[in-house]
Coordinates of N, CA and C in Angstrom, one line a residue:
X1 N 0.8 -1.2 0.0 CA 0.0 0.0 0.0 C 0.9 1.3 0.0
X2 N 1.9 1.2 0.8 CA 2.8 2.4 0.9 C 3.6 2.6 -0.4
X3 N 4.0 1.5 -1.1 CA 4.6 1.5 -2.3 C 3.7 2.1 -3.4
X4 N 2.5 1.7 -3.4 CA 1.5 2.3 -4.4 C 1.3 3.8 -4.2
X5 N 1.2 4.2 -3.0 CA 1.1 5.6 -2.6 C 2.4 6.4 -3.1
X6 N 3.5 5.8 -2.8 CA 4.8 6.4 -3.2 C 4.9 6.5 -4.7
X7 N 4.5 5.4 -5.5 CA 4.5 5.4 -6.9 C 3.6 6.5 -7.5
X8 N 2.4 6.6 -6.9 CA 1.4 7.6 -7.3 C 2.0 9.0 -7.2
X9 N 2.6 9.2 -6.0 CA 3.2 10.5 -5.8 C 4.4 10.8 -6.7
X10 N 5.1 9.8 -7.0 CA 6.2 9.9 -8.0 C 5.7 10.2 -9.4
X11 N 4.7 9.6 -9.8 CA 4.1 9.8 -11.1 C 3.5 11.3 -11.2
X12 N 2.8 11.7 -10.1 CA 2.3 13.1 -10.1 C 3.4 14.1 -10.1
X13 N 4.5 13.8 -9.4 CA 5.6 14.7 -9.4 C 6.3 14.8 -10.8
X14 N 6.4 13.6 -11.4 CA 7.0 13.6 -12.8 C 6.1 14.3 -13.8
X15 N 4.8 14.1 -13.7 CA 3.9 14.8 -14.6 C 4.0 16.3 -14.4
X16 N 4.0 16.7 -13.2 CA 4.1 18.2 -12.9 C 5.5 18.7 -13.5
X17 N 6.5 18.0 -13.2 CA 7.9 18.4 -13.7 C 7.9 18.5 -15.2
X18 N 7.3 17.4 -15.9 CA 7.3 17.4 -17.3 C 6.5 18.5 -17.9
X19 N 5.4 18.8 -17.3 CA 4.5 19.9 -17.7 C 5.2 21.2 -17.6
X20 N 5.9 21.4 -16.5 CA 6.6 22.7 -16.3 C 7.8 22.8 -17.3
X21 N 8.5 21.7 -17.5 CA 9.7 21.8 -18.4 C 9.3 21.9 -19.9
X22 N 8.3 21.2 -20.3 CA 7.9 21.1 -21.7 C 6.7 22.0 -22.0
X23 N 6.0 22.5 -21.1 CA 4.9 23.3 -21.3 C 5.2 24.6 -22.1
X24 N 6.4 25.2 -21.8 CA 6.7 26.4 -22.6 C 7.0 26.1 -24.0
X25 N 7.5 24.9 -24.3 CA 7.7 24.5 -25.7 C 6.4 24.4 -26.5
X26 N 5.4 23.9 -25.8 CA 4.0 23.8 -26.4 C 3.5 25.2 -26.6
X27 N 3.7 26.1 -25.7 CA 3.2 27.5 -25.8 C 3.9 28.1 -27.1
X28 N 5.2 27.9 -27.2 CA 5.9 28.5 -28.4 C 5.4 27.9 -29.7
X29 N 5.1 26.6 -29.6 CA 4.6 25.9 -30.8 C 3.2 26.5 -31.2
X30 N 2.4 26.8 -30.3 CA 1.1 27.4 -30.6 C 1.3 28.8 -31.1
X31 N 2.2 29.5 -30.5 CA 2.5 30.9 -31.0 C 3.0 30.9 -32.4
X32 N 3.9 29.9 -32.7 CA 4.5 29.8 -34.0 C 3.4 29.5 -35.1
X33 N 2.5 28.6 -34.7 CA 1.4 28.2 -35.6 C 0.5 29.4 -35.9
X34 N 0.2 30.2 -34.8 CA -0.6 31.4 -35.0 C 0.1 32.4 -36.0
X35 N 1.4 32.6 -35.8 CA 2.1 33.5 -36.7 C 2.1 33.0 -38.1
X36 N 2.4 31.7 -38.3 CA 2.3 31.1 -39.6 C 1.0 31.3 -40.3
X37 N -0.1 31.1 -39.5 CA -1.4 31.3 -40.0 C -1.6 32.8 -40.4
X38 N -1.2 33.7 -39.6 CA -1.4 35.1 -39.9 C -0.6 35.5 -41.1
X39 N 0.6 35.0 -41.3 CA 1.4 35.3 -42.4 C 0.8 34.8 -43.7
X40 N 0.3 33.5 -43.6 CA -0.4 32.9 -44.8 C -1.6 33.7 -45.1
X41 N -2.4 34.2 -44.2 CA -3.6 35.0 -44.5 C -3.2 36.3 -45.1
X42 N -2.1 36.9 -44.6 CA -1.7 38.2 -45.2 C -1.2 38.0 -46.6
X43 N -0.5 36.9 -46.9 CA -0.1 36.6 -48.2 C -1.2 36.4 -49.2
X44 N -2.2 35.6 -48.7 CA -3.4 35.3 -49.5 C -4.2 36.6 -49.8
X45 N -4.2 37.5 -48.8 CA -4.9 38.8 -49.1 C -4.2 39.6 -50.1
X46 N -2.9 39.6 -50.0 CA -2.1 40.4 -51.0 C -2.2 39.8 -52.4
X47 N -2.3 38.5 -52.5 CA -2.4 37.9 -53.8 C -3.8 38.2 -54.3
X48 N -4.8 38.1 -53.5 CA -6.2 38.3 -53.9 C -6.4 39.8 -54.3
X49 N -5.6 40.7 -53.7 CA -5.7 42.1 -54.0 C -5.4 42.4 -55.4
X50 N -4.4 41.7 -56.0 CA -4.0 41.8 -57.4 C -3.6 43.2 -57.7
X51 N -3.1 44.0 -56.8 CA -2.7 45.3 -57.1 C -1.3 45.3 -57.8
X52 N -1.1 46.1 -58.7 CA 0.2 46.1 -59.4 C 1.1 47.2 -58.8
X53 N 1.0 47.4 -57.5 CA 1.9 48.3 -56.8 C 3.3 47.7 -56.8
X54 N 4.3 48.5 -57.1 CA 5.6 47.9 -57.1 C 6.1 47.7 -55.6
X55 N 6.9 46.7 -55.5 CA 7.4 46.5 -54.1 C 8.5 47.5 -53.7
X56 N 8.9 47.6 -52.5 CA 9.8 48.5 -52.0 C 11.2 48.4 -52.8
X57 N 11.6 47.1 -53.0 CA 12.8 46.9 -53.8 C 12.7 47.4 -55.2
X58 N 11.5 47.3 -55.8 CA 11.4 47.9 -57.2 C 11.5 49.4 -57.1
X59 N 10.9 50.0 -56.1 CA 11.0 51.5 -56.0 C 12.4 52.0 -55.8
X60 N 13.1 51.2 -55.0 CA 14.5 51.6 -54.7 C 15.4 51.4 -56.0
X61 N 15.1 50.4 -56.7 CA 15.8 50.2 -58.0 C 15.5 51.3 -59.0
X62 N 14.3 51.7 -59.0 CA 13.9 52.8 -59.9 C 14.6 54.1 -59.5
X63 N 14.7 54.3 -58.2 CA 15.4 55.6 -57.8 C 16.9 55.5 -58.1
X64 N 17.5 54.3 -58.0 CA 18.9 54.2 -58.4 C 19.1 54.4 -59.9
X65 N 18.1 54.0 -60.6 CA 18.2 54.2 -62.1 C 18.0 55.7 -62.4
X66 N 17.4 56.5 -61.6 CA 17.3 57.9 -61.8 C 18.6 58.6 -61.9
X67 N 19.6 58.1 -61.2 CA 21.0 58.7 -61.3 C 21.5 58.6 -62.7
X68 N 21.3 57.5 -63.4 CA 21.7 57.3 -64.7 C 21.0 58.2 -65.7
X69 N 19.7 58.5 -65.4 CA 19.0 59.4 -66.3 C 19.5 60.8 -66.1
X70 N 19.8 61.2 -64.9 CA 20.3 62.5 -64.6 C 21.7 62.7 -65.3
X71 N 22.5 61.7 -65.3 CA 23.8 61.7 -66.0 C 23.6 61.9 -67.5
X72 N 22.7 61.1 -68.0 CA 22.5 61.2 -69.5 C 21.9 62.6 -69.8
X73 N 21.1 63.2 -69.0 CA 20.5 64.5 -69.2 C 21.6 65.5 -69.2
X74 N 22.5 65.4 -68.3 CA 23.7 66.3 -68.1 C 24.6 66.2 -69.4
X75 N 24.8 65.0 -69.9 CA 25.6 64.9 -71.1 C 24.9 65.5 -72.3
X76 N 23.6 65.4 -72.4 CA 22.8 66.0 -73.5 C 22.9 67.6 -73.4
X77 N 22.9 68.1 -72.2 CA 23.0 69.6 -72.0 C 24.4 70.0 -72.4
X78 N 25.4 69.3 -72.0 CA 26.7 69.6 -72.4 C 26.9 69.6 -73.9
X79 N 26.2 68.6 -74.6 CA 26.3 68.6 -76.0 C 25.7 69.8 -76.7
X80 N 24.7 70.3 -76.0 CA 24.0 71.5 -76.6 C 24.7 72.8 -76.1
X81 N 25.7 72.7 -75.2 CA 26.4 73.9 -74.7 C 25.8 74.5 -73.5
X82 N 24.8 73.8 -72.9 CA 24.2 74.4 -71.7 C 24.6 73.7 -70.4
X83 N 25.8 73.2 -70.3 CA 26.3 72.5 -69.1 C 25.7 72.8 -67.8
X84 N 26.3 72.3 -66.8 CA 25.8 72.6 -65.4 C 26.1 74.0 -64.9
X85 N 26.9 74.8 -65.7 CA 27.1 76.2 -65.3 C 25.8 77.0 -65.4
X86 N 25.0 76.7 -66.3 CA 23.7 77.4 -66.4 C 22.6 76.9 -65.5
X87 N 22.9 75.9 -64.7 CA 21.9 75.3 -63.8 C 21.9 76.1 -62.5
X88 N 20.7 76.5 -62.1 CA 20.5 77.2 -60.9 C 19.7 76.4 -59.9
X89 N 20.3 76.0 -58.8 CA 19.6 75.2 -57.8 C 19.2 76.0 -56.6

């Protein structure tokens, strides 16, 4: 009888210890699933939106290309004799 009581107590202690040790991992798993679900939902909404808005990377690339256009314009001005000396900023 005492051994059965001792075993029952040991099982309860082990169950409580296991829950305390691994309970946080389960909490993080649930949180990760919620984040994945939210990301998937956001992706599906952006796909369903079908807007042709350029991404941030596309906008940055376009701005970097503007420097080349400015250089080409400056060369054209120099060819006409209106170089940067006539430019007033």
